[in-house]
Amino acid sequence: MSILSVTIPANPPDRLDKALAMAVPEDAALSRSRLARLIADGAVSGPDGPARDVKARVAEGQEYRIALAPPEPVETRAEAIPLVIAHEDDDLIVIDKPAGMVVHPAPGSPTGTLVNALLAHCGDSLSGIGGEKRPGIVHRIDKDTSGLLVVAKSDRAHHGLAAQFEAHTANRRYLALAHGAIDAADPRLRGTPGVSFEEGLVLRIATHLSRHPTDRQRQAVFADKGRHAVTRARLLERFGTPSSAMLVECRLETGRTHQIRVHMAHCGLGLIGDPVYGGSRRASAKALGTAAAAVQAFSRQALHAAHLGFVHPVTGVDMGFDSPLPDDMQALLGALRTAP
């Protein structure tokens, strides 16, 4: 147990939890929600003894003592699963996740996840997230999407990274292999709600996303409800005669569940292999030749988180990481490049 002493500054907010959030040192990495839990648990003492009311009024110069317990072990089991690590330091770790790995334990996937692997890999280097000895997940990529994601190892990193993802300042670029091709002259594409073109023939897709009305496992596009979502897609290569598949770079302005997959399907440019949003679209052997068989056989959404950039939440240094296409997407790309 450690004790953190803080003094209420001048012109404090009108309630205890807000005042403490202002007063605690930045390196203590205590969020207002964490402080509220500590107050409710009786871990905060003031001039009149234990302070259990988050709305209690405070005054300049008052001293408060916050009792901080060591991080508690979590119930999730540590598992020695090999990881591809792009970077690691005391505060965060950047992982190049393979397709097929779930990020966080959930019903149906209680083991074999990235969190299970990180608990084993990081061990005692986890300084605690929200009072628990666990990795801090600030963003996720789907089970069958491969590529880069950053995970916090400390509270201070967790807060800083979460703020960047919430403000949409983290730089995330994905590579995808999709049906069809981006064509600014396509009247169907230009007539799709939420779709526009920006300089450099960048396709901008801006819609609202929310749960599908009948399938709770899917997301859907809506005009007037859900969360605002923006994806930008740039054609890198097109394949077939006529063009029937493409390599595309997608940039996330926002980071909603299944965002790229839903937005590309919304445009009629669904990802190859996507079992949820790809529909029943079949590759044309006439347009793609023998590559059509490789497209049909691809068994996951052809999506890879290829670049991740952010500001290190502790050092302030700009960080950037790149991941090459995994073998299965490389093989599919190679097959498509043989198309007529």
mmCIF file of C-alpha atoms in Angstrom:
data_model
loop_
_atom_site.group_PDB
_atom_site.id
_atom_site.type_symbol
_atom_site.label_atom_id
_atom_site.label_comp_id
_atom_site.label_asym_id
_atom_site.label_seq_id
_atom_site.Cartn_x
_atom_site.Cartn_y
_atom_site.Cartn_z
ATOM 1 C CA MET A 1 0.000 0.000 0.000
ATOM 2 C CA SER A 2 1.342 3.428 -0.947
ATOM 3 C CA ILE A 3 0.007 6.818 0.173
ATOM 4 C CA LEU A 4 -0.240 9.767 -2.212
ATOM 5 C CA SER A 5 -0.630 13.177 -0.560
ATOM 6 C CA VAL A 6 -2.135 16.018 -2.568
ATOM 7 C CA THR A 7 -3.003 19.639 -1.815
ATOM 8 C CA ILE A 8 -6.075 21.280 -3.309
ATOM 9 C CA PRO A 9 -4.917 24.112 -5.613
ATOM 10 C CA ALA A 10 -6.301 27.613 -5.943
ATOM 11 C CA ASN A 11 -9.741 28.016 -7.485
ATOM 12 C CA PRO A 12 -10.588 24.320 -7.313
ATOM 13 C CA PRO A 13 -13.648 22.744 -8.961
ATOM 14 C CA ASP A 14 -16.740 22.508 -6.803
ATOM 15 C CA ARG A 15 -16.579 18.788 -6.015
ATOM 16 C CA LEU A 16 -13.993 16.445 -4.561
ATOM 17 C CA ASP A 17 -13.431 14.059 -7.477
ATOM 18 C CA LYS A 18 -12.880 16.915 -9.938
ATOM 19 C CA ALA A 19 -10.585 18.757 -7.532
ATOM 20 C CA LEU A 20 -8.471 15.672 -6.893
ATOM 21 C CA ALA A 21 -8.221 14.967 -10.621
ATOM 22 C CA MET A 22 -6.761 18.470 -10.989
ATOM 23 C CA ALA A 23 -4.459 18.156 -7.983
ATOM 24 C CA VAL A 24 -2.843 14.740 -8.414
ATOM 25 C CA PRO A 25 0.531 14.706 -10.191
ATOM 26 C CA GLU A 26 0.353 13.784 -13.864
ATOM 27 C CA ASP A 27 2.706 10.834 -13.408
ATOM 28 C CA ALA A 28 0.289 9.302 -10.886
ATOM 29 C CA ALA A 29 -2.027 8.655 -13.860
ATOM 30 C CA LEU A 30 -5.196 8.672 -11.768
ATOM 31 C CA SER A 31 -8.261 9.363 -13.875
ATOM 32 C CA ARG A 32 -11.326 11.019 -12.428
ATOM 33 C CA SER A 33 -13.280 7.739 -12.705
ATOM 34 C CA ARG A 34 -10.535 5.904 -10.813
ATOM 35 C CA LEU A 35 -10.501 8.602 -8.144
ATOM 36 C CA ALA A 36 -14.283 8.301 -7.802
ATOM 37 C CA ARG A 37 -13.921 4.568 -7.162
ATOM 38 C CA LEU A 38 -11.193 5.211 -4.590
ATOM 39 C CA ILE A 39 -13.412 7.738 -2.814
ATOM 40 C CA ALA A 40 -16.327 5.284 -2.755
ATOM 41 C CA ASP A 41 -14.022 2.584 -1.381
ATOM 42 C CA GLY A 42 -12.892 4.785 1.517
ATOM 43 C CA ALA A 43 -9.335 5.087 0.233
ATOM 44 C CA VAL A 44 -9.334 8.904 0.353
ATOM 45 C CA SER A 45 -8.943 10.854 3.595
ATOM 46 C CA GLY A 46 -9.214 14.609 4.095
ATOM 47 C CA PRO A 47 -9.093 17.137 6.935
ATOM 48 C CA ASP A 48 -12.163 15.545 8.575
ATOM 49 C CA GLY A 49 -11.231 11.898 8.036
ATOM 50 C CA PRO A 50 -12.407 9.485 5.299
ATOM 51 C CA ALA A 51 -14.054 11.279 2.372
ATOM 52 C CA ARG A 52 -16.708 9.118 0.700
ATOM 53 C CA ASP A 53 -18.737 11.714 -1.191
ATOM 54 C CA VAL A 54 -17.450 12.522 -4.679
ATOM 55 C CA LYS A 55 -19.571 15.697 -4.630
ATOM 56 C CA ALA A 56 -18.134 16.994 -1.347
ATOM 57 C CA ARG A 57 -17.021 20.612 -1.466
ATOM 58 C CA VAL A 58 -13.331 21.366 -1.075
ATOM 59 C CA ALA A 59 -11.217 24.398 -0.304
ATOM 60 C CA GLU A 60 -7.851 25.691 -1.435
ATOM 61 C CA GLY A 61 -4.969 24.371 0.651
ATOM 62 C CA GLN A 62 -6.762 21.312 2.029
ATOM 63 C CA GLU A 63 -4.647 18.166 2.090
ATOM 64 C CA TYR A 64 -5.940 14.752 1.061
ATOM 65 C CA ARG A 65 -4.302 11.346 1.338
ATOM 66 C CA ILE A 66 -5.042 8.681 -1.256
ATOM 67 C CA ALA A 67 -4.284 5.056 -0.374
ATOM 68 C CA LEU A 68 -3.225 3.114 -3.461
ATOM 69 C CA ALA A 69 -3.181 -0.666 -3.270
ATOM 70 C CA PRO A 70 -0.744 -2.639 -5.440
ATOM 71 C CA PRO A 71 -2.238 -3.690 -8.788
ATOM 72 C CA GLU A 72 -4.505 -6.702 -8.372
ATOM 73 C CA PRO A 73 -3.918 -9.812 -10.504
ATOM 74 C CA VAL A 74 -6.707 -10.367 -13.027
ATOM 75 C CA GLU A 75 -8.537 -13.629 -13.520
ATOM 76 C CA THR A 76 -7.557 -13.901 -17.182
ATOM 77 C CA ARG A 77 -4.948 -16.622 -17.493
ATOM 78 C CA ALA A 78 -1.464 -15.857 -18.778
ATOM 79 C CA GLU A 79 -0.569 -18.024 -21.781
ATOM 80 C CA ALA A 80 2.829 -18.397 -23.414
ATOM 81 C CA ILE A 81 1.753 -17.575 -26.965
ATOM 82 C CA PRO A 82 4.436 -16.336 -29.390
ATOM 83 C CA LEU A 83 4.118 -12.671 -30.336
ATOM 84 C CA VAL A 84 5.639 -10.549 -33.089
ATOM 85 C CA ILE A 85 6.751 -7.385 -31.288
ATOM 86 C CA ALA A 86 7.458 -4.245 -33.292
ATOM 87 C CA HIS A 87 8.394 -2.164 -30.229
ATOM 88 C CA GLU A 88 8.352 -2.389 -26.455
ATOM 89 C CA ASP A 89 9.326 -0.091 -23.603
ATOM 90 C CA ASP A 90 8.316 0.427 -19.985
ATOM 91 C CA ASP A 91 4.986 2.010 -20.903
ATOM 92 C CA LEU A 92 3.694 0.375 -24.071
ATOM 93 C CA ILE A 93 4.091 -2.445 -26.542
ATOM 94 C CA VAL A 94 3.338 -2.543 -30.287
ATOM 95 C CA ILE A 95 2.221 -5.925 -31.574
ATOM 96 C CA ASP A 96 1.985 -7.230 -35.146
ATOM 97 C CA LYS A 97 -1.074 -9.445 -34.649
ATOM 98 C CA PRO A 98 -1.664 -12.473 -36.876
ATOM 99 C CA ALA A 99 -5.028 -13.133 -38.445
ATOM 100 C CA GLY A 100 -7.086 -15.519 -36.346
ATOM 101 C CA MET A 101 -6.133 -14.080 -32.947
ATOM 102 C CA VAL A 102 -8.811 -12.393 -30.847
ATOM 103 C CA VAL A 103 -7.594 -9.277 -29.033
ATOM 104 C CA HIS A 104 -9.548 -9.541 -25.766
ATOM 105 C CA PRO A 105 -11.153 -12.517 -23.987
ATOM 106 C CA ALA A 106 -14.912 -12.736 -24.495
ATOM 107 C CA PRO A 107 -17.627 -15.388 -24.372
ATOM 108 C CA GLY A 108 -16.611 -17.977 -26.933
ATOM 109 C CA SER A 109 -12.955 -16.874 -26.867
ATOM 110 C CA PRO A 110 -11.813 -17.067 -23.224
ATOM 111 C CA THR A 111 -8.264 -18.184 -24.071
ATOM 112 C CA GLY A 112 -5.702 -17.862 -26.831
ATOM 113 C CA THR A 113 -6.206 -14.107 -27.081
ATOM 114 C CA LEU A 114 -3.700 -11.293 -27.340
ATOM 115 C CA VAL A 115 -4.427 -10.312 -23.729
ATOM 116 C CA ASN A 116 -3.645 -13.872 -22.552
ATOM 117 C CA ALA A 117 -0.365 -13.696 -24.467
ATOM 118 C CA LEU A 118 0.535 -10.247 -23.121
ATOM 119 C CA LEU A 119 -0.058 -11.275 -19.512
ATOM 120 C CA ALA A 120 2.557 -13.986 -19.982
ATOM 121 C CA HIS A 121 4.981 -11.891 -22.011
ATOM 122 C CA CYS A 122 4.878 -8.711 -19.916
ATOM 123 C CA GLY A 123 4.633 -10.329 -16.481
ATOM 124 C CA ASP A 124 5.843 -7.981 -13.755
ATOM 125 C CA SER A 125 6.535 -5.172 -16.230
ATOM 126 C CA LEU A 126 2.807 -4.330 -16.129
ATOM 127 C CA SER A 127 2.536 -1.461 -13.660
ATOM 128 C CA GLY A 128 -1.259 -1.578 -13.521
ATOM 129 C CA ILE A 129 -4.220 -0.224 -15.485
ATOM 130 C CA GLY A 130 -7.032 1.163 -13.359
ATOM 131 C CA GLY A 131 -5.694 -0.664 -10.316
ATOM 132 C CA GLU A 132 -5.474 -4.032 -12.069
ATOM 133 C CA LYS A 133 -2.361 -5.752 -13.327
ATOM 134 C CA ARG A 134 -3.400 -6.034 -16.945
ATOM 135 C CA PRO A 135 -2.539 -4.644 -20.374
ATOM 136 C CA GLY A 136 -4.498 -1.567 -21.440
ATOM 137 C CA ILE A 137 -6.339 -2.118 -24.704
ATOM 138 C CA VAL A 138 -6.982 1.268 -26.334
ATOM 139 C CA HIS A 139 -8.019 0.023 -29.795
ATOM 140 C CA ARG A 140 -8.706 -3.324 -31.414
ATOM 141 C CA ILE A 141 -8.588 -5.007 -34.789
ATOM 142 C CA ASP A 142 -10.919 -7.820 -35.745
ATOM 143 C CA LYS A 143 -9.984 -11.437 -35.134
ATOM 144 C CA ASP A 144 -9.369 -12.142 -38.818
ATOM 145 C CA THR A 145 -7.673 -8.822 -39.564
ATOM 146 C CA SER A 146 -3.892 -8.856 -39.254
ATOM 147 C CA GLY A 147 -1.472 -6.107 -38.378
ATOM 148 C CA LEU A 148 -0.381 -3.489 -35.884
ATOM 149 C CA LEU A 149 -1.897 -2.330 -32.634
ATOM 150 C CA VAL A 150 -0.483 -0.603 -29.556
ATOM 151 C CA VAL A 151 -1.206 -1.712 -25.990
ATOM 152 C CA ALA A 152 -0.516 0.250 -22.802
ATOM 153 C CA LYS A 153 1.531 -1.283 -19.999
ATOM 154 C CA SER A 154 1.036 1.575 -17.532
ATOM 155 C CA ASP A 155 -1.804 3.853 -16.458
ATOM 156 C CA ARG A 156 -0.037 6.962 -17.718
ATOM 157 C CA ALA A 157 0.394 5.409 -21.173
ATOM 158 C CA HIS A 158 -3.188 4.156 -21.167
ATOM 159 C CA HIS A 159 -4.584 7.632 -20.534
ATOM 160 C CA GLY A 160 -2.355 9.273 -23.148
ATOM 161 C CA LEU A 161 -3.017 6.697 -25.856
ATOM 162 C CA ALA A 162 -6.756 6.625 -25.190
ATOM 163 C CA ALA A 163 -6.876 10.409 -25.568
ATOM 164 C CA GLN A 164 -5.154 10.209 -28.964
ATOM 165 C CA PHE A 165 -7.517 7.557 -30.278
ATOM 166 C CA GLU A 166 -10.511 9.478 -28.946
ATOM 167 C CA ALA A 167 -9.269 12.640 -30.666
ATOM 168 C CA HIS A 168 -8.559 10.663 -33.870
ATOM 169 C CA THR A 169 -4.938 11.864 -33.980
ATOM 170 C CA ALA A 170 -3.410 8.386 -34.198
ATOM 171 C CA ASN A 171 -2.389 7.538 -37.780
ATOM 172 C CA ARG A 172 -3.818 4.222 -38.965
ATOM 173 C CA ARG A 173 -3.465 2.955 -42.519
ATOM 174 C CA TYR A 174 -4.771 -0.380 -43.740
ATOM 175 C CA LEU A 175 -4.148 -2.341 -46.917
ATOM 176 C CA ALA A 176 -7.070 -4.274 -48.350
ATOM 177 C CA LEU A 177 -7.842 -6.412 -51.370
ATOM 178 C CA ALA A 178 -11.377 -5.747 -52.510
ATOM 179 C CA HIS A 179 -13.850 -6.522 -55.257
ATOM 180 C CA GLY A 180 -14.360 -3.940 -57.991
ATOM 181 C CA ALA A 181 -12.284 -0.793 -58.418
ATOM 182 C CA ILE A 182 -12.524 2.837 -57.340
ATOM 183 C CA ASP A 183 -13.521 4.884 -60.386
ATOM 184 C CA ALA A 184 -14.413 8.562 -60.107
ATOM 185 C CA ALA A 185 -16.468 8.283 -63.309
ATOM 186 C CA ASP A 186 -18.683 5.538 -61.867
ATOM 187 C CA PRO A 187 -22.157 7.144 -61.486
ATOM 188 C CA ARG A 188 -23.279 4.395 -59.095
ATOM 189 C CA LEU A 189 -20.370 5.150 -56.783
ATOM 190 C CA ARG A 190 -20.918 8.904 -56.949
ATOM 191 C CA GLY A 191 -24.604 8.358 -56.213
ATOM 192 C CA THR A 192 -23.969 6.333 -53.049
ATOM 193 C CA PRO A 193 -25.038 8.261 -49.924
ATOM 194 C CA GLY A 194 -22.091 9.570 -47.914
ATOM 195 C CA VAL A 195 -19.568 9.063 -50.738
ATOM 196 C CA SER A 196 -17.466 11.831 -52.273
ATOM 197 C CA PHE A 197 -14.077 12.275 -53.906
ATOM 198 C CA GLU A 198 -11.197 14.358 -52.588
ATOM 199 C CA GLU A 199 -7.994 15.569 -54.227
ATOM 200 C CA GLY A 200 -5.938 12.738 -55.681
ATOM 201 C CA LEU A 201 -9.060 10.655 -56.399
ATOM 202 C CA VAL A 202 -9.304 9.689 -52.745
ATOM 203 C CA LEU A 203 -12.676 8.154 -52.002
ATOM 204 C CA ARG A 204 -14.197 9.617 -48.823
ATOM 205 C CA ILE A 205 -16.948 7.655 -47.095
ATOM 206 C CA ALA A 206 -18.746 9.489 -44.286
ATOM 207 C CA THR A 207 -21.795 7.876 -42.686
ATOM 208 C CA HIS A 208 -23.237 6.913 -39.332
ATOM 209 C CA LEU A 209 -22.680 3.354 -38.123
ATOM 210 C CA SER A 210 -24.707 1.381 -35.616
ATOM 211 C CA ARG A 211 -25.749 -2.197 -34.916
ATOM 212 C CA HIS A 212 -27.690 -3.925 -37.662
ATOM 213 C CA PRO A 213 -31.410 -3.910 -36.797
ATOM 214 C CA THR A 214 -31.790 -7.701 -37.071
ATOM 215 C CA ASP A 215 -28.244 -9.100 -36.757
ATOM 216 C CA ARG A 216 -26.537 -7.962 -33.547
ATOM 217 C CA GLN A 217 -23.157 -9.262 -34.747
ATOM 218 C CA ARG A 218 -23.066 -6.828 -37.654
ATOM 219 C CA GLN A 219 -22.806 -3.082 -38.111
ATOM 220 C CA ALA A 220 -24.860 -1.150 -40.636
ATOM 221 C CA VAL A 221 -24.910 2.263 -42.314
ATOM 222 C CA PHE A 222 -27.570 4.742 -41.220
ATOM 223 C CA ALA A 223 -28.378 8.271 -42.293
ATOM 224 C CA ASP A 224 -29.517 9.649 -38.963
ATOM 225 C CA LYS A 225 -28.465 7.437 -36.061
ATOM 226 C CA GLY A 226 -25.354 5.782 -34.700
ATOM 227 C CA ARG A 227 -21.807 7.074 -34.519
ATOM 228 C CA HIS A 228 -20.186 9.299 -37.129
ATOM 229 C CA ALA A 229 -17.570 7.388 -39.136
ATOM 230 C CA VAL A 230 -15.146 8.527 -41.850
ATOM 231 C CA THR A 231 -12.944 6.312 -44.035
ATOM 232 C CA ARG A 232 -10.703 7.412 -46.909
ATOM 233 C CA ALA A 233 -9.729 4.897 -49.595
ATOM 234 C CA ARG A 234 -7.073 5.285 -52.282
ATOM 235 C CA LEU A 235 -6.649 2.902 -55.217
ATOM 236 C CA LEU A 236 -3.127 1.452 -55.426
ATOM 237 C CA GLU A 237 -3.558 -1.261 -58.087
ATOM 238 C CA ARG A 238 -6.410 -2.648 -60.132
ATOM 239 C CA PHE A 239 -6.681 -6.150 -61.553
ATOM 240 C CA GLY A 240 -8.570 -7.829 -64.373
ATOM 241 C CA THR A 241 -10.174 -6.846 -67.660
ATOM 242 C CA PRO A 242 -12.511 -5.188 -66.975
ATOM 243 C CA SER A 243 -11.197 -4.142 -63.544
ATOM 244 C CA SER A 244 -12.720 -6.557 -61.035
ATOM 245 C CA ALA A 245 -10.435 -6.395 -57.995
ATOM 246 C CA MET A 246 -8.070 -3.902 -56.420
ATOM 247 C CA LEU A 247 -5.412 -3.240 -53.824
ATOM 248 C CA VAL A 248 -6.544 -0.237 -51.805
ATOM 249 C CA GLU A 249 -5.150 1.817 -48.937
ATOM 250 C CA CYS A 250 -7.719 2.788 -46.310
ATOM 251 C CA ARG A 251 -7.140 5.513 -43.745
ATOM 252 C CA LEU A 252 -9.267 5.761 -40.638
ATOM 253 C CA GLU A 253 -10.349 9.172 -39.421
ATOM 254 C CA THR A 254 -12.589 7.485 -36.854
ATOM 255 C CA GLY A 255 -12.307 3.946 -35.506
ATOM 256 C CA ARG A 256 -15.700 2.262 -35.316
ATOM 257 C CA THR A 257 -16.394 -1.454 -35.126
ATOM 258 C CA HIS A 258 -15.916 -3.098 -38.557
ATOM 259 C CA GLN A 259 -15.681 0.397 -40.066
ATOM 260 C CA ILE A 260 -13.600 -0.333 -43.182
ATOM 261 C CA ARG A 261 -15.487 -3.538 -43.917
ATOM 262 C CA VAL A 262 -18.907 -1.871 -43.623
ATOM 263 C CA HIS A 263 -17.920 1.240 -45.565
ATOM 264 C CA MET A 264 -16.360 -0.648 -48.452
ATOM 265 C CA ALA A 265 -19.396 -2.933 -48.701
ATOM 266 C CA HIS A 266 -21.638 0.166 -48.612
ATOM 267 C CA CYS A 267 -19.847 1.362 -51.767
ATOM 268 C CA GLY A 268 -20.220 -1.980 -53.521
ATOM 269 C CA LEU A 269 -16.488 -2.609 -53.023
ATOM 270 C CA GLY A 270 -16.627 -5.342 -50.389
ATOM 271 C CA LEU A 271 -13.395 -6.905 -49.160
ATOM 272 C CA ILE A 272 -12.334 -10.195 -50.682
ATOM 273 C CA GLY A 273 -13.011 -13.082 -48.298
ATOM 274 C CA ASP A 274 -15.200 -11.078 -45.906
ATOM 275 C CA PRO A 275 -17.674 -13.651 -44.526
ATOM 276 C CA VAL A 276 -19.956 -11.046 -42.958
ATOM 277 C CA TYR A 277 -20.074 -8.095 -45.334
ATOM 278 C CA GLY A 278 -18.779 -9.629 -48.561
ATOM 279 C CA GLY A 279 -22.150 -11.049 -49.564
ATOM 280 C CA SER A 280 -22.295 -13.746 -52.203
ATOM 281 C CA ARG A 281 -20.204 -11.875 -54.763
ATOM 282 C CA ARG A 282 -18.148 -14.211 -56.892
ATOM 283 C CA ALA A 283 -14.945 -13.405 -58.732
ATOM 284 C CA SER A 284 -15.289 -13.392 -62.502
ATOM 285 C CA ALA A 285 -13.100 -15.962 -64.227
ATOM 286 C CA LYS A 286 -13.622 -14.058 -67.467
ATOM 287 C CA ALA A 287 -12.183 -10.876 -65.951
ATOM 288 C CA LEU A 288 -9.554 -12.366 -63.634
ATOM 289 C CA GLY A 289 -8.578 -15.613 -65.342
ATOM 290 C CA THR A 290 -7.009 -18.168 -63.018
ATOM 291 C CA ALA A 291 -6.778 -15.556 -60.245
ATOM 292 C CA ALA A 292 -10.547 -15.897 -59.757
ATOM 293 C CA ALA A 293 -10.007 -19.239 -58.032
ATOM 294 C CA ALA A 294 -7.566 -17.659 -55.565
ATOM 295 C CA VAL A 295 -10.086 -14.915 -54.801
ATOM 296 C CA GLN A 296 -12.852 -17.456 -54.158
ATOM 297 C CA ALA A 297 -10.602 -19.558 -51.940
ATOM 298 C CA PHE A 298 -9.460 -16.695 -49.694
ATOM 299 C CA SER A 299 -10.920 -17.527 -46.302
ATOM 300 C CA ARG A 300 -10.808 -14.254 -44.317
ATOM 301 C CA GLN A 301 -11.355 -10.571 -44.956
ATOM 302 C CA ALA A 302 -8.302 -9.409 -46.897
ATOM 303 C CA LEU A 303 -7.490 -6.576 -44.511
ATOM 304 C CA HIS A 304 -4.173 -5.712 -42.872
ATOM 305 C CA ALA A 305 -3.295 -2.908 -40.427
ATOM 306 C CA ALA A 306 -0.122 -1.886 -42.243
ATOM 307 C CA HIS A 307 0.871 1.382 -40.530
ATOM 308 C CA LEU A 308 0.404 2.758 -37.033
ATOM 309 C CA GLY A 309 1.599 6.160 -35.875
ATOM 310 C CA PHE A 310 1.118 8.011 -32.598
ATOM 311 C CA VAL A 311 2.901 10.273 -30.142
ATOM 312 C CA HIS A 312 4.482 8.366 -27.286
ATOM 313 C CA PRO A 313 2.234 9.295 -24.358
ATOM 314 C CA VAL A 314 5.132 9.542 -21.893
ATOM 315 C CA THR A 315 8.178 10.716 -23.870
ATOM 316 C CA GLY A 316 6.335 12.850 -26.440
ATOM 317 C CA VAL A 317 8.323 11.270 -29.292
ATOM 318 C CA ASP A 318 6.572 10.637 -32.625
ATOM 319 C CA MET A 319 6.353 6.886 -33.205
ATOM 320 C CA GLY A 320 5.640 5.137 -36.506
ATOM 321 C CA PHE A 321 5.545 1.457 -37.421
ATOM 322 C CA ASP A 322 4.984 -0.482 -40.647
ATOM 323 C CA SER A 323 4.047 -4.109 -41.188
ATOM 324 C CA PRO A 324 4.420 -5.961 -44.500
ATOM 325 C CA LEU A 325 1.491 -7.857 -45.955
ATOM 326 C CA PRO A 326 1.182 -11.309 -44.376
ATOM 327 C CA ASP A 327 1.890 -14.382 -46.487
ATOM 328 C CA ASP A 328 -1.728 -15.160 -47.370
ATOM 329 C CA MET A 329 -2.406 -11.666 -48.693
ATOM 330 C CA GLN A 330 0.940 -11.632 -50.495
ATOM 331 C CA ALA A 331 -0.017 -14.873 -52.247
ATOM 332 C CA LEU A 332 -3.424 -13.492 -53.219
ATOM 333 C CA LEU A 333 -1.849 -10.270 -54.480
ATOM 334 C CA GLY A 334 0.608 -12.311 -56.536
ATOM 335 C CA ALA A 335 -2.241 -14.299 -58.086
ATOM 336 C CA LEU A 336 -4.182 -11.135 -58.929
ATOM 337 C CA ARG A 337 -1.148 -9.667 -60.662
ATOM 338 C CA THR A 338 -1.329 -12.529 -63.178
ATOM 339 C CA ALA A 339 -4.880 -11.525 -64.177
ATOM 340 C CA PRO A 340 -5.430 -10.475 -67.810
#
